Coordinates of C-alpha atoms in Angstrom, one line a residue:
X203 CA 5.3 24.3 7.6
X204 CA 1.9 22.9 8.3
X205 CA 0.8 19.7 6.9
X206 CA -1.9 19.5 4.1
X207 CA -4.5 19.2 6.6
X208 CA -3.2 22.0 8.8
X209 CA -2.7 24.4 5.9
X210 CA -6.4 24.6 5.1
X211 CA -6.6 28.0 6.2
X212 CA -9.4 28.6 4.0
X213 CA -12.1 26.7 5.9
X214 CA -15.5 28.6 6.0
X215 CA -14.7 29.6 9.8
X216 CA -11.5 31.2 9.0
X217 CA -12.9 32.7 5.8
X218 CA -15.9 34.0 7.6
X219 CA -13.8 35.7 10.4
X220 CA -11.1 37.0 8.1
X221 CA -14.0 38.6 6.0
X222 CA -15.6 39.9 8.9
X223 CA -12.4 41.7 10.2
X224 CA -11.8 43.2 6.7
X225 CA -15.4 44.6 6.6
X226 CA -15.2 46.0 10.0
X227 CA -12.0 47.8 9.0
X228 CA -12.9 48.6 5.4
X229 CA -16.4 49.4 5.3
X230 CA -16.3 53.2 5.1
X231 CA -13.7 53.1 2.5
X232 CA -16.0 51.1 0.2
X233 CA -18.4 54.0 0.0
X234 CA -17.8 56.1 -3.2
X235 CA -14.9 58.6 -3.3
X236 CA -11.4 58.7 -2.8
X237 CA -9.2 58.4 0.4
X238 CA -6.7 61.1 0.8
X239 CA -4.5 60.1 4.0
X240 CA -1.0 61.0 4.0
X241 CA 0.6 58.9 1.2
X242 CA -2.7 57.1 0.3
X243 CA -3.9 59.3 -2.4
X244 CA -6.2 58.1 -5.2
X245 CA -7.2 60.0 -8.4
X246 CA -9.5 58.9 -11.2
X247 CA -6.7 58.2 -13.7
X248 CA -3.0 58.3 -13.8
X249 CA -0.7 59.0 -16.7
X250 CA 2.6 57.3 -17.4
X251 CA 5.3 59.6 -16.2
X252 CA 9.0 59.4 -15.2
X253 CA 8.1 59.0 -11.6
X254 CA 5.9 56.1 -12.5
X255 CA 8.9 54.0 -13.2
X256 CA 11.4 55.7 -10.8
X257 CA 13.0 57.9 -13.4
X258 CA 11.8 61.2 -12.0
X259 CA 13.6 63.8 -9.8
X260 CA 12.9 62.1 -6.4
X261 CA 14.0 58.6 -5.1
X262 CA 12.0 55.7 -6.4
X263 CA 9.9 55.0 -3.2
X264 CA 6.6 53.9 -4.9
X265 CA 7.7 51.8 -7.7
X266 CA 6.6 49.5 -9.4
X267 CA 3.3 50.3 -7.4
X268 CA 2.9 53.6 -9.3
X269 CA 3.3 51.8 -12.8
X270 CA 0.9 49.2 -11.6
X271 CA -1.7 51.9 -10.7
X272 CA -1.1 53.7 -13.9
X273 CA -2.0 50.4 -15.8
X274 CA -5.0 49.8 -13.6
X275 CA -6.5 53.2 -13.8
X276 CA -6.6 52.9 -17.6
X277 CA -9.3 50.2 -17.0
X278 CA -11.2 51.5 -13.9
X279 CA -11.3 54.6 -11.8
X280 CA -8.6 55.0 -9.3
X281 CA -11.0 54.9 -6.3
X282 CA -11.9 51.2 -7.1
X283 CA -8.2 50.4 -7.3
X284 CA -7.7 51.9 -3.9
X285 CA -10.7 50.1 -2.4
X286 CA -9.6 46.8 -3.9
X287 CA -6.1 47.2 -2.6
X288 CA -7.3 47.7 1.0
X289 CA -9.8 44.8 0.9
X290 CA -7.0 42.5 -0.7
X291 CA -4.2 43.2 1.6
X292 CA -6.6 42.6 4.7
X293 CA -7.8 39.2 3.3
X294 CA -4.5 38.0 2.1
X295 CA -2.9 38.8 5.5
X296 CA -5.6 37.1 7.5
X297 CA -5.8 33.9 5.3
X298 CA -2.1 33.7 4.9
X299 CA -1.1 33.7 8.5
X300 CA -4.2 31.1 9.2
X301 CA -2.8 28.7 6.5
X302 CA 0.8 29.0 8.2
X303 CA -0.3 27.9 11.8
X304 CA 0.6 24.4 12.6
X305 CA -2.6 23.3 13.9
X306 CA -5.7 21.3 13.0
X307 CA -8.0 23.7 15.0
X308 CA -9.8 26.4 13.0
X309 CA -10.4 28.5 16.1
X310 CA -6.6 28.7 16.5
X311 CA -6.2 30.0 13.0
X312 CA -8.9 32.5 13.9
X313 CA -6.7 33.9 16.8
X314 CA -3.8 34.0 14.4
X315 CA -5.7 36.1 11.9
X316 CA -6.8 38.4 14.6
X317 CA -3.3 39.0 15.8
X318 CA -1.9 39.6 12.3
X319 CA -4.6 41.7 10.9
X320 CA -5.7 43.6 14.0
X321 CA -2.6 45.4 15.5
X322 CA -1.0 48.8 15.7
X323 CA 1.1 48.2 12.8
X324 CA -1.7 47.8 10.3
X325 CA -3.6 50.6 12.0
X326 CA -0.7 53.2 11.8
X327 CA 0.5 52.2 8.2
X328 CA -3.2 52.6 7.1
X329 CA -3.5 56.1 8.1
X330 CA 0.0 57.0 6.9
X331 CA -1.1 55.6 3.6
X332 CA 1.6 52.9 3.4
X333 CA -1.1 50.6 1.7
X334 CA 1.5 48.9 -0.8
X335 CA 3.9 48.3 2.0
X336 CA 0.8 46.6 4.0
X337 CA 0.4 44.2 0.8
X338 CA 4.0 43.3 1.2
X339 CA 3.2 42.5 4.9
X340 CA 0.2 40.4 4.0
X341 CA 2.3 38.5 1.7
X342 CA 4.8 37.4 4.2
X343 CA 3.0 34.3 5.5
X344 CA 2.8 33.1 1.8
X345 CA 6.3 33.9 1.2
X346 CA 7.2 31.7 4.3
X347 CA 4.9 28.9 3.2
X348 CA 6.0 28.8 -0.5
X349 CA 9.7 29.1 0.3
X350 CA 9.5 26.0 2.8
X351 CA 7.9 24.1 0.2
X352 CA 10.6 25.2 -2.5
X353 CA 13.2 24.1 0.0
X354 CA 11.5 20.7 0.3
X355 CA 11.5 20.5 -3.5
X356 CA 7.6 20.4 -3.8
X357 CA 6.4 20.4 -7.5
X358 CA 4.8 23.7 -8.5
X359 CA 6.3 25.7 -5.5
X360 CA 8.6 27.8 -7.5
X361 CA 6.1 29.7 -9.8
X362 CA 3.8 30.2 -6.8
X363 CA 6.7 31.8 -4.8
X364 CA 7.6 33.9 -7.7
X365 CA 4.0 35.3 -8.0
X366 CA 3.9 35.9 -4.2
X367 CA 7.3 37.6 -4.2
X368 CA 6.0 39.7 -7.1
X369 CA 2.8 40.8 -5.3
X370 CA 4.8 41.5 -2.1
X371 CA 7.3 43.7 -3.8
X372 CA 5.3 46.7 -4.9
X373 CA 7.4 49.2 -3.0
X374 CA 11.2 49.0 -2.1
X375 CA 10.7 48.2 1.7
X376 CA 8.0 45.5 1.1
X377 CA 10.4 43.9 -1.4
X378 CA 13.1 43.9 1.2
X379 CA 10.8 42.3 3.7
X380 CA 9.6 39.6 1.3
X381 CA 13.1 38.9 0.0
X382 CA 14.6 38.7 3.2
X383 CA 11.9 36.2 4.4
X384 CA 12.3 34.0 1.5
X385 CA 16.2 33.8 1.9
X386 CA 16.1 33.1 5.6
X387 CA 13.6 30.3 5.2
X388 CA 15.6 28.7 2.2
X389 CA 18.9 29.0 4.2
X390 CA 17.2 27.7 7.5
X391 CA 15.6 24.7 5.7
X392 CA 18.3 23.7 3.7
X393 CA 19.7 20.2 4.1
X394 CA 23.4 20.5 5.0
X395 CA 24.2 16.8 4.1
X396 CA 25.3 15.3 0.8
X397 CA 23.5 15.8 -2.5
X398 CA 20.6 17.7 -1.0
X399 CA 23.1 20.3 0.3
X400 CA 23.9 21.0 -3.4
X401 CA 20.2 21.2 -4.4
X402 CA 19.8 23.6 -1.5
X403 CA 22.6 25.9 -2.7
X404 CA 21.1 25.7 -6.4
X405 CA 17.8 26.8 -4.9
X406 CA 19.3 29.6 -2.9
X407 CA 21.2 30.8 -6.0
X408 CA 18.0 30.6 -8.2
X409 CA 16.2 32.5 -5.4
X410 CA 18.7 35.5 -5.4
X411 CA 18.5 35.4 -9.3
X412 CA 14.6 35.7 -9.2
X413 CA 14.8 38.5 -6.4
X414 CA 17.3 40.4 -8.6
X415 CA 14.8 40.4 -11.4
X416 CA 11.6 41.1 -9.4
X417 CA 13.3 43.9 -7.4
X418 CA 15.1 45.5 -10.3
X419 CA 12.2 47.9 -11.0
X420 CA 13.3 49.8 -7.9
X421 CA 16.9 49.0 -7.1
X422 CA 18.1 50.0 -10.6
X423 CA 16.5 53.5 -10.7
X424 CA 17.8 54.0 -7.1
X425 CA 21.4 53.3 -8.3
X426 CA 20.8 55.5 -11.3
X427 CA 19.5 58.4 -9.1
X428 CA 21.9 61.2 -9.0
X429 CA 21.2 62.7 -5.5
X430 CA 22.2 61.1 -2.4
X431 CA 19.8 59.7 0.1
X432 CA 18.2 61.4 3.0
X433 CA 21.3 61.8 5.1
X434 CA 19.6 64.2 7.4
X435 CA 16.5 63.3 9.2
X436 CA 17.4 59.6 10.1
X437 CA 16.8 60.3 13.9
X438 CA 13.4 62.0 13.1
X439 CA 12.2 58.8 11.5
X440 CA 13.2 56.3 14.4
X441 CA 10.7 54.3 16.3
X442 CA 9.0 56.3 19.0
X443 CA 7.5 55.2 22.4
X444 CA 3.8 54.8 22.6
X445 CA 2.1 54.8 26.2
X446 CA 4.1 53.6 29.2
X447 CA 6.3 50.8 27.8
X448 CA 9.1 52.8 26.1
X449 CA 10.4 52.2 22.6
X450 CA 11.2 48.6 23.2
X451 CA 7.9 47.7 24.6
X452 CA 6.2 49.7 21.8
X453 CA 8.0 47.9 19.2
X454 CA 7.4 44.5 21.0
X455 CA 3.7 45.4 20.6
X456 CA 3.9 46.2 17.0
X457 CA 3.6 49.8 17.3
X458 CA 6.2 52.8 17.2
X459 CA 5.7 54.5 14.0
X460 CA 7.6 58.0 13.7
X461 CA 4.6 60.1 13.0
X462 CA 2.7 60.5 16.1
X463 CA -0.4 62.1 14.4
X464 CA -1.3 58.7 13.0
X465 CA -1.2 56.8 16.2
X466 CA -4.7 55.5 17.4
X467 CA -5.8 57.3 20.6
X468 CA -6.2 53.8 22.3
X469 CA -2.4 53.4 22.1
X470 CA -2.1 55.9 25.0
X471 CA -4.5 53.8 27.2
X472 CA -3.4 51.2 29.9
X473 CA -5.2 48.6 28.0
X474 CA -2.5 49.0 25.2
X475 CA 0.3 48.3 27.7
X476 CA -1.7 45.4 29.1
X477 CA -2.2 43.9 25.8
X478 CA 1.5 44.2 25.0
X479 CA 2.4 42.3 28.1
X480 CA -0.3 39.5 27.5
X481 CA 1.2 39.1 24.0
X482 CA 4.6 38.8 25.4
X483 CA 3.4 36.1 28.0
X484 CA 1.5 34.3 25.1
X485 CA 4.6 34.5 22.8
X486 CA 6.6 32.8 25.6
X487 CA 3.9 30.2 26.2
X488 CA 3.5 29.4 22.7
X489 CA 7.2 28.7 22.1
X490 CA 6.9 24.9 22.9
X491 CA 4.0 23.9 20.5
X492 CA 5.7 25.9 17.7
X493 CA 9.0 24.3 18.2
X494 CA 7.3 20.9 18.5
X495 CA 5.1 21.0 15.5
X496 CA 7.4 22.6 12.9
X497 CA 10.5 21.2 11.5
X498 CA 13.6 22.6 13.2
X499 CA 14.6 24.7 10.2
X500 CA 11.1 26.1 9.6
X501 CA 11.0 27.3 13.4
X502 CA 14.3 28.5 13.3
X503 CA 13.6 30.7 10.3
X504 CA 10.6 32.2 12.0
X505 CA 12.6 33.0 15.1
X506 CA 15.4 34.5 13.1
X507 CA 13.0 36.7 11.1
X508 CA 11.3 37.8 14.3
X509 CA 14.7 38.7 15.8
X510 CA 15.7 40.5 12.6
X511 CA 12.5 42.6 12.8
X512 CA 13.1 43.6 16.3
X513 CA 16.7 44.7 15.8
X514 CA 16.1 46.5 12.5
X515 CA 13.2 48.3 13.9
X516 CA 15.2 49.6 16.7
X517 CA 18.7 50.2 15.4
X518 CA 18.0 53.9 14.2
X519 CA 16.7 54.6 17.8
X520 CA 20.4 53.9 18.9
X521 CA 23.1 56.5 18.3
X522 CA 25.3 53.9 16.5
X523 CA 22.5 52.7 14.2
X524 CA 21.4 56.3 13.2
X525 CA 25.2 57.1 12.5
X526 CA 25.6 54.1 10.3
X527 CA 22.5 54.8 8.2
X528 CA 23.4 58.7 8.0
X529 CA 26.7 57.5 6.5
X530 CA 25.3 55.4 4.0
X531 CA 22.6 57.9 3.2
X532 CA 25.3 60.5 2.4
X533 CA 26.8 58.5 -0.2
X534 CA 23.8 56.1 -1.7
X535 CA 20.1 56.6 -2.4
X536 CA 19.5 53.4 -0.2
X537 CA 19.7 55.3 3.1
X538 CA 16.5 57.3 2.0
X539 CA 14.6 54.0 1.4
X540 CA 15.7 52.6 4.8
X541 CA 15.5 55.6 7.2
X542 CA 11.9 54.5 8.4
X543 CA 13.3 51.3 10.0
X544 CA 10.1 50.8 12.2
X545 CA 8.7 49.1 9.1
X546 CA 10.7 46.1 9.8
X547 CA 8.5 45.2 12.8
X548 CA 6.4 43.4 10.3
X549 CA 9.0 40.6 10.4
X550 CA 8.2 40.3 14.2
X551 CA 4.6 40.3 13.7
X552 CA 4.4 37.0 11.8
X553 CA 6.1 34.8 14.4
X554 CA 4.3 36.8 17.1
X555 CA 0.8 36.0 15.6
X556 CA 1.6 32.3 15.4
X557 CA 3.2 32.1 19.2
X558 CA 0.2 34.0 20.5
X559 CA -2.4 31.7 18.6
X560 CA -0.6 28.6 19.7
X561 CA -0.5 29.9 23.3
X562 CA -4.2 30.4 23.2
X563 CA -4.7 26.8 21.9
X564 CA -2.4 25.4 24.7
X565 CA -4.3 27.4 27.2
X566 CA -7.5 26.2 25.9
X567 CA -6.4 22.4 26.0
X568 CA -6.0 22.8 29.8
X569 CA -9.6 23.7 30.1
X570 CA -11.4 20.4 30.5
X571 CA -14.8 21.6 29.4
X572 CA -15.3 21.7 25.6
X573 CA -17.3 24.9 25.9
X574 CA -14.9 26.7 28.0
X575 CA -12.0 25.6 25.9
X576 CA -13.5 27.3 22.8
X577 CA -14.4 30.2 25.0
X578 CA -10.9 30.8 25.5
X579 CA -9.9 30.6 21.8
X580 CA -12.8 32.9 21.0
X581 CA -11.8 35.4 23.7
X582 CA -8.4 35.4 22.4
X583 CA -9.5 36.3 18.9
X584 CA -11.6 39.2 20.1
X585 CA -8.7 40.5 22.4
X586 CA -6.9 42.6 19.8
X587 CA -10.3 44.1 19.0
X588 CA -10.8 45.1 22.6
X589 CA -7.3 46.4 23.0
X590 CA -7.3 48.4 19.8
X591 CA -11.0 49.4 19.1
X592 CA -10.2 52.3 16.8
X593 CA -8.8 50.3 14.0
X594 CA -12.4 49.6 13.3
X595 CA -14.5 51.8 10.7
X596 CA -11.6 53.0 8.7
X597 CA -9.4 53.7 11.6
X598 CA -12.2 55.4 13.5
X599 CA -13.3 57.4 10.3
X600 CA -9.8 58.6 9.3
X601 CA -10.1 56.9 5.9
X602 CA -13.5 58.1 4.9
X603 CA -13.6 58.8 1.0
X604 CA -14.4 62.2 -0.3
X605 CA -15.3 63.7 -3.7
X606 CA -12.6 65.5 -5.8
X607 CA -13.3 69.1 -6.9
X608 CA -14.7 69.1 -10.6
X609 CA -12.3 71.8 -11.4
X610 CA -9.3 69.4 -11.1
X611 CA -10.7 67.3 -14.0
X612 CA -10.9 70.5 -16.2
X613 CA -7.3 71.3 -15.3
X614 CA -6.2 67.9 -16.4
X615 CA -8.0 68.1 -19.7
X616 CA -6.4 71.5 -20.4
X617 CA -2.9 70.1 -19.8
X618 CA -3.9 67.0 -21.9
X619 CA -5.0 68.9 -24.9
X620 CA -2.5 71.7 -25.0
X621 CA 0.7 71.4 -27.1
X622 CA 2.6 74.1 -25.1
X623 CA 5.7 72.7 -23.6
X624 CA 6.8 72.7 -19.7
X625 CA 6.0 70.8 -16.6
X626 CA 3.6 71.9 -13.8
X627 CA 4.6 73.9 -10.6
X628 CA 2.0 73.2 -7.9
X629 CA 1.3 76.0 -5.3
X630 CA 1.0 76.7 -2.4
X631 CA 4.4 75.5 -1.9
X632 CA 4.2 72.3 0.4
X633 CA 4.1 68.7 -0.1
X634 CA 1.2 67.9 2.1
X635 CA -2.2 69.4 2.0
X636 CA -5.2 69.8 4.4
X637 CA -8.3 70.5 1.8
X638 CA -11.5 71.8 3.2
X639 CA -13.4 69.0 1.0
X640 CA -11.2 66.5 2.9
X641 CA -12.3 67.9 6.4
X642 CA -8.7 69.1 6.9
X643 CA -7.0 65.9 7.1
X644 CA -3.5 65.7 6.1
X645 CA -2.6 64.1 2.7
X646 CA 0.0 64.3 0.0
X647 CA -0.9 66.7 -2.9
X648 CA -2.9 64.7 -5.5
X649 CA -1.5 66.8 -8.3
X650 CA 1.6 64.8 -9.3
X651 CA -0.7 61.7 -9.6
X652 CA -3.5 63.4 -11.2
X653 CA -1.9 65.9 -13.6
X654 CA -0.8 64.4 -17.0
X655 CA 2.8 66.2 -16.9
X656 CA 5.6 65.9 -14.2
X657 CA 4.9 68.2 -11.4
X658 CA 7.3 70.3 -9.3
X659 CA 6.2 70.2 -5.7
X660 CA 7.8 71.0 -2.5
X661 CA 9.9 67.9 -1.5
X662 CA 10.8 69.1 1.9
X663 CA 9.2 67.0 4.9
X664 CA 8.4 68.9 8.2
X665 CA 8.7 66.2 11.1
X666 CA 7.7 67.3 14.8
X667 CA 9.9 65.6 17.3
X668 CA 10.3 66.4 21.0
X669 CA 8.1 69.4 20.6
X670 CA 10.1 70.9 17.8
X671 CA 9.6 70.9 13.9
X672 CA 12.6 69.9 11.9
X673 CA 12.9 70.2 8.1
X674 CA 14.1 67.4 5.8
X675 CA 15.5 68.9 2.7
X676 CA 14.0 68.0 -0.7
X677 CA 15.6 65.5 -3.0
X678 CA 14.4 67.5 -6.1
X679 CA 16.9 69.9 -7.5
X680 CA 14.2 72.0 -9.3
X681 CA 12.1 72.1 -6.0
X682 CA 15.3 73.6 -4.1
X683 CA 15.5 76.2 -6.9
X684 CA 11.9 77.0 -6.8
X685 CA 12.1 77.3 -3.0
X686 CA 14.8 80.1 -3.6
X687 CA 12.5 81.9 -5.9
X688 CA 9.6 81.7 -3.4
X689 CA 11.9 83.1 -0.6
X690 CA 12.9 86.1 -2.7
X691 CA 9.2 86.9 -3.5
X692 CA 9.5 88.9 -6.6
X693 CA 8.2 88.0 -10.0
X694 CA 9.8 84.9 -11.1
X695 CA 8.0 83.8 -14.3
X696 CA 11.1 84.1 -16.5
X697 CA 13.2 81.8 -14.1
X698 CA 10.4 79.5 -14.1
X699 CA 10.5 79.1 -17.9
X700 CA 14.1 78.5 -17.8
X701 CA 13.4 75.7 -15.3
X702 CA 11.0 74.0 -17.8
X703 CA 8.0 74.9 -15.9
X704 CA 5.3 76.0 -18.3
X705 CA 2.2 75.8 -16.1
X706 CA 1.4 76.6 -12.6
X707 CA -1.5 75.2 -10.6
X708 CA -2.7 77.0 -7.7
X709 CA -4.7 75.0 -5.2
X710 CA -7.0 77.2 -3.0
X711 CA -8.9 75.0 -0.7
X712 CA -5.9 74.3 1.6
X713 CA -3.7 76.5 3.9
X714 CA -0.8 78.4 2.3
X715 CA -0.2 81.5 0.2
X716 CA 1.4 82.4 -3.0
X717 CA 3.7 85.4 -2.7
X718 CA 2.3 88.4 -4.1
X719 CA 3.5 89.3 -7.6
X720 CA 5.2 85.9 -8.1
X721 CA 3.2 85.0 -11.0
X722 CA 3.1 88.6 -12.7
X723 CA 3.6 87.9 -16.4
X724 CA 2.0 84.6 -16.5
X725 CA -1.4 84.0 -18.2
X726 CA -4.4 82.9 -16.2
X727 CA -5.9 80.1 -18.2
X728 CA -8.8 79.0 -15.9
X729 CA -10.1 80.1 -12.4
X730 CA -12.2 78.3 -10.1
X731 CA -13.0 78.4 -6.3
X732 CA -10.9 75.1 -6.0
X733 CA -8.1 75.7 -8.4
X734 CA -6.5 78.2 -10.8
X735 CA -4.4 77.3 -13.8
X736 CA -1.8 79.6 -15.0
X737 CA 0.6 79.5 -18.1
X738 CA 4.2 80.5 -18.2
X739 CA 5.1 82.1 -21.5
X740 CA 8.4 81.2 -23.0
X741 CA 8.9 77.8 -21.2
X742 CA 11.2 75.2 -22.4
X743 CA 10.6 71.5 -22.1
X744 CA 11.0 69.9 -18.7
X745 CA 13.9 67.2 -18.1
X746 CA 11.5 64.4 -19.4
X747 CA 13.0 60.9 -19.3
X748 CA 16.2 60.2 -17.9
X749 CA 19.2 58.7 -19.8
X750 CA 18.7 55.3 -17.9
X751 CA 15.0 55.0 -19.3
X752 CA 15.8 52.0 -21.6
X753 CA 17.7 50.0 -19.1
X754 CA 14.8 50.6 -16.5
X755 CA 12.2 49.7 -19.0
X756 CA 14.2 46.7 -20.0
X757 CA 14.5 45.3 -16.4
X758 CA 10.7 46.1 -15.9
X759 CA 9.8 44.1 -19.0
X760 CA 12.1 41.2 -17.8
X761 CA 10.2 41.3 -14.5
X762 CA 6.9 41.4 -16.1
X763 CA 7.8 38.3 -18.3
X764 CA 9.1 36.2 -15.3
X765 CA 5.8 37.0 -13.4
X766 CA 3.7 36.1 -16.8
X767 CA 5.7 32.7 -17.1
X768 CA 5.1 31.9 -13.3
X769 CA 1.5 32.7 -13.7
X770 CA 1.0 30.6 -16.8
X771 CA 2.8 27.7 -15.1
X772 CA 0.6 28.0 -12.0
X773 CA -2.6 28.1 -14.4
X774 CA -1.2 25.2 -16.3
X775 CA -0.8 23.0 -13.4
X776 CA -4.3 23.7 -11.9
X777 CA -6.0 22.7 -15.1

């Protein structure tokens, strides 16, 4: 990895540039309000519920991020947690890749920061609401940096690596990315001769133990989950082509997310294809300086990571890959966590950013004039912004924050104060919303995060592919039963009570209808233009916490203890 001098990615030039990129992207989000964009849903305060620890009825796709959010929103409003997350991931990404570039030239680091922060992967995942995944993406350069230092036996490297891995593992896929990067670097940098070989094996074993603990908050609930993964829908989540370069060209250019609605408009323009071609030529031109300036093991690690990222991103686009994942999904919850394979393009983004930056520096070195040389680097830094202009201003205004209806707070207060048993059914039936106050933009229903009781919502996912809409079935058994009741259309209050549903929240400012007569027999507790609250008489208690709660809480506390010890060690060595 870079020497001490070259690792100084926090020089004022780099800091100013990364800060500027962050501000250009995040500026509208910093205004008061809550961003509701697909999975990015913030509410003022979250309660600790089974889903917060992956112990609910759905797969643990957002742990331990949900538990961290619960803790943070006890201290500050959720909107500030959301804003801090966006700013943090952009800063961490830019400064991390800048620190990793093997160069003494600050403008080369600036080019790398632009390539790693300003690209289709970041833009598409921001709109899709995968901000915790992007935090893991942002940590990748730091994982590589500190893993290499651990492999070289540098004092103080272990606790820093543990902290970076913990921050980079807030959701399962991010944990897979971080863990895979650390393992590849340690294996590639291991000295295979004599005593140092045994030390390398010890470090690798220790890393696997650390990863097992840090990732336990999601893999243990996943093992305990009774339902199978998403056996259907694998092909629906495969990478898709953007523009004229096909699926492979799109993946090489860091695009290809399965949901076409989140793709920036500029991705269909000729400039996007031209930018990808230039990036590929730059990657080839930057190979020599990267191999010359990095130790062979470290360069090999980056190339292996890039290759893995490309292969894993494309494998569900191939018949055999989709078939293999469907087989896994039919017997294990792991398939549901892996079906969106385009996420792994993050592994390719890291070496690509370094290669492009070093290619720009190599080209600049061929310009005899100093001003012209700097102009090449500055132009290279601005090129991603020109090719993808609609990442600016919250992906062209798509991340604009809004105010939540006051009636929602009243509903939450009623549910907090009531002693009546039962979970909450949220209607109209549908996992996603298009609220008028959110300008009709698609988002997950905020109710499961905002309400203080477990919510039963439609777990189906409607995916448009090749002009047709296909349905991925729900993983929640109660959701399936509610779907049957809604299809029947007759009064269903008695059946809802037997399912442990004691309350029904009807959201009005979004498309969808409640079948006539469905709630006959329920008591209307509160009515508002935005939301109604009904109470179901005779309801029993919901499923509550699962039998695996003690085990999951134990591993969560163990992971927290490991992070606390690592943090204490870092603080002790800095004083």
